[in-house]
XYZ file of C-alpha atoms in Angstrom:
250
model
C 5.180 -1.143 20.151
C 2.003 -0.089 18.370
C 3.536 -0.754 14.959
C 5.082 -4.102 15.825
C 3.936 -6.992 13.649
C 4.503 -10.734 13.889
C 5.968 -12.841 11.068
C 6.823 -16.529 11.106
C 8.110 -19.325 8.884
C 11.345 -19.509 6.900
C 10.075 -17.734 3.768
C 8.757 -14.669 5.594
C 11.674 -14.392 8.009
C 14.351 -14.926 5.350
C 12.745 -12.390 3.036
C 12.754 -9.808 5.803
C 16.347 -10.624 6.791
C 17.603 -10.148 3.243
C 15.339 -7.307 2.092
C 14.975 -5.148 5.190
C 16.847 -6.587 8.190
C 16.843 -3.347 10.185
C 13.068 -3.544 10.514
C 13.380 -6.816 12.482
C 13.235 -5.890 16.138
C 13.780 -9.410 17.477
C 13.812 -13.020 16.366
C 12.794 -16.181 18.215
C 14.349 -19.508 17.185
C 13.296 -22.890 18.538
C 15.977 -24.178 20.837
C 17.750 -27.380 19.894
C 17.214 -27.052 16.130
C 20.370 -27.745 14.135
C 19.057 -28.037 10.565
C 20.660 -26.065 7.746
C 17.790 -23.594 7.304
C 17.823 -22.685 10.977
C 21.605 -22.250 10.959
C 21.359 -19.968 7.905
C 18.733 -17.793 9.585
C 20.790 -17.559 12.756
C 23.951 -16.696 10.822
C 22.239 -13.958 8.810
C 20.479 -12.538 11.877
C 23.763 -12.392 13.766
C 25.508 -10.696 10.863
C 22.750 -8.057 10.678
C 22.752 -7.425 14.414
C 19.212 -8.717 14.974
C 18.455 -9.626 18.565
C 17.885 -13.405 18.780
C 16.126 -15.374 21.518
C 15.969 -19.134 21.841
C 12.643 -20.536 23.017
C 10.886 -23.865 23.309
C 8.109 -24.956 20.963
C 5.402 -24.060 23.493
C 6.595 -20.446 23.610
C 6.668 -20.168 19.814
C 3.233 -21.762 19.549
C 1.925 -19.197 22.020
C 3.442 -16.294 20.095
C 1.835 -17.239 16.797
C -1.314 -18.908 18.146
C -0.280 -22.422 17.085
C 0.291 -21.521 13.435
C 2.925 -23.528 11.553
C 5.960 -21.419 12.390
C 8.700 -23.921 11.396
C 10.707 -22.933 14.469
C 11.289 -19.277 13.531
C 9.217 -16.312 14.688
C 10.065 -12.637 14.322
C 8.732 -9.211 15.228
C 9.121 -6.305 12.842
C 8.661 -2.579 13.143
C 5.997 -2.116 10.478
C 6.425 1.652 10.532
C 9.888 1.484 8.968
C 10.344 2.144 5.264
C 6.665 2.802 4.625
C 6.239 3.204 0.875
C 3.907 5.740 -0.731
C 2.401 5.360 -4.186
C 4.325 8.354 -5.484
C 7.588 6.728 -4.357
C 6.856 3.740 -6.562
C 5.597 5.575 -9.642
C 8.320 8.207 -9.752
C 11.156 5.687 -9.569
C 10.132 3.302 -12.343
C 12.151 2.750 -15.504
C 9.313 0.927 -17.287
C 5.538 1.435 -17.658
C 3.675 0.978 -14.344
C 2.197 -2.460 -13.678
C -0.137 -2.394 -10.668
C -2.726 -4.536 -8.907
C -5.649 -2.947 -7.045
C -7.607 -5.073 -4.567
C -11.041 -3.737 -3.662
C -12.636 -5.403 -0.649
C -10.308 -8.386 -0.200
C -10.689 -9.198 3.491
C -9.306 -12.751 3.680
C -5.597 -12.698 4.651
C -5.024 -15.967 2.773
C -6.329 -14.382 -0.426
C -4.219 -11.278 0.122
C -1.114 -13.367 0.731
C -1.736 -15.387 -2.421
C -2.309 -12.191 -4.447
C 0.964 -10.739 -3.194
C 2.746 -13.948 -4.120
C 1.485 -13.943 -7.706
C 2.091 -10.189 -7.976
C 5.722 -10.763 -7.036
C 6.014 -13.588 -9.564
C 4.637 -11.442 -12.392
C 6.746 -8.377 -11.609
C 3.969 -6.113 -10.349
C 5.341 -2.838 -9.039
C 2.832 -2.381 -6.207
C -0.432 -3.701 -4.777
C -2.964 -1.075 -3.713
C -5.937 -1.523 -1.377
C -8.302 0.694 0.650
C -7.546 0.923 4.368
C -11.110 0.022 5.319
C -12.716 -3.342 4.559
C -9.422 -4.880 3.479
C -7.106 -7.428 4.995
C -4.058 -5.725 6.433
C -0.578 -7.172 6.464
C -0.265 -9.677 9.286
C 1.540 -12.905 10.092
C -0.899 -15.032 8.067
C -0.458 -12.831 4.997
C 3.335 -13.007 5.283
C 3.234 -16.780 5.681
C 0.969 -17.359 2.665
C 2.886 -14.849 0.550
C 6.122 -16.862 1.023
C 8.258 -13.734 1.188
C 6.333 -11.596 -1.301
C 4.882 -9.464 1.504
C 8.429 -8.288 2.084
C 9.243 -7.544 -1.577
C 6.065 -6.172 -3.176
C 5.009 -2.728 -1.912
C 1.542 -3.002 -0.327
C 0.012 0.454 -0.284
C -3.176 1.200 1.615
C -5.107 4.349 0.737
C -7.870 6.241 2.487
C -9.923 6.921 -0.642
C -9.606 4.342 -3.415
C -11.667 6.302 -5.952
C -9.415 9.336 -5.537
C -6.339 7.122 -5.901
C -7.694 5.706 -9.158
C -8.138 9.248 -10.454
C -4.546 10.018 -9.482
C -3.345 6.930 -11.335
C -5.074 8.198 -14.466
C -3.141 11.447 -14.134
C 0.019 9.358 -14.431
C -1.308 7.947 -17.704
C -2.198 4.568 -16.176
C -5.131 2.691 -17.673
C -7.568 1.360 -15.027
C -8.867 -2.082 -16.036
C -11.425 -3.879 -13.901
C -12.288 -7.563 -13.982
C -15.983 -8.259 -14.302
C -18.066 -11.189 -15.549
C -20.029 -8.763 -17.734
C -16.981 -7.044 -19.191
C -17.168 -5.709 -22.736
C -14.020 -7.640 -23.694
C -12.625 -10.991 -22.656
C -9.089 -11.458 -21.403
C -7.866 -13.379 -24.443
C -9.046 -10.723 -26.897
C -8.042 -7.641 -24.944
C -4.908 -5.680 -25.737
C -3.574 -4.816 -22.294
C -2.144 -1.254 -22.154
C 1.526 -0.816 -21.329
C 0.696 1.240 -18.228
C -2.039 -0.646 -16.409
C -3.638 -1.087 -13.024
C -5.761 -4.222 -12.806
C -8.655 -3.943 -10.347
C -9.949 -7.064 -8.608
C -13.061 -7.135 -6.429
C -14.038 -9.644 -3.781
C -15.106 -13.076 -4.968
C -18.629 -12.676 -3.638
C -19.538 -9.067 -4.367
C -16.956 -7.949 -6.912
C -15.891 -4.341 -7.182
C -17.807 -1.633 -5.410
C -19.948 0.604 -7.619
C -17.730 3.668 -7.310
C -14.626 1.630 -8.077
C -16.280 0.200 -11.172
C -17.237 3.681 -12.378
C -13.572 4.712 -12.330
C -12.466 1.871 -14.583
C -11.506 2.719 -18.172
C -12.381 -0.818 -19.292
C -14.020 -3.943 -17.885
C -12.591 -7.308 -18.903
C -14.015 -10.756 -18.245
C -12.149 -14.022 -17.741
C -13.623 -16.710 -20.044
C -15.189 -19.541 -18.031
C -15.377 -22.707 -20.107
C -16.372 -25.201 -17.419
C -19.155 -25.546 -14.900
C -17.851 -23.228 -12.157
C -19.158 -19.675 -12.194
C -16.286 -17.872 -10.503
C -12.653 -18.150 -9.460
C -10.801 -17.334 -6.279
C -9.487 -13.771 -6.465
C -5.849 -14.876 -6.332
C -6.419 -17.272 -9.239
C -8.102 -14.513 -11.245
C -5.269 -12.146 -10.397
C -2.752 -14.729 -11.564
C -4.522 -15.084 -14.898
C -4.809 -11.384 -15.735
C -1.313 -10.547 -14.506
C 0.181 -13.427 -16.446
C -1.601 -12.370 -19.640
C -0.396 -8.801 -19.100
C 3.178 -9.973 -18.637
C 2.918 -12.187 -21.752
C 1.709 -9.306 -23.913
C 4.279 -6.926 -22.480
C 7.095 -9.385 -23.160
C 5.960 -9.909 -26.763
C 5.850 -6.166 -27.407
C 9.348 -5.748 -25.983
C 10.688 -8.549 -28.172
C 9.131 -6.984 -31.271
C 10.730 -3.583 -30.706
């Protein structure tokens, strides 16, 4: 199938089994494994009617190109339950909290960003279709299940999408070393979309021009920059902290 995608490892497979089991087209389990995690996966897969195959380690290694699969490999129909941005925004019962990734091509970085986005309660992660890492087995593995829980929305024209977000009353905040405010002295809006650029080049010019504010992360040591997933964790955590304080004060 053109839309079939590989996932592997207990976190990714379990997340898919519990969140969206009907999208799993088939599951491969290493034969002879009797540990509790494997039994739980098999039990859940059977209950959900997922087709299960038993295979030796060599077969699983071949399927996922020798990645650390932990004895479980699955194929999903990636076309099922595709989420659009409007679906997310129109079904929220709190101010939108979004993460925009501009030019993040490393699947490990994308997976880590999805993981921290899930931890901080981000409603969706948005990225351009071109020059971005797509969802694949590596992303799912690194994300430890977050790739199955956080909507990852790819758009054809990121600048147009940012304009649409503004129409929803969402403040577009970019991270930039030369930002006019620093993270610890910036009052994060209730409705916010944080924009992160690639570690090397940062945001593209047009993306930067669509930001309502540019905020820097204070660097107190010798290093000049942070990995994008670390930066994302910092700004999302600060946003969640401020949001929680405002809610407690109401």
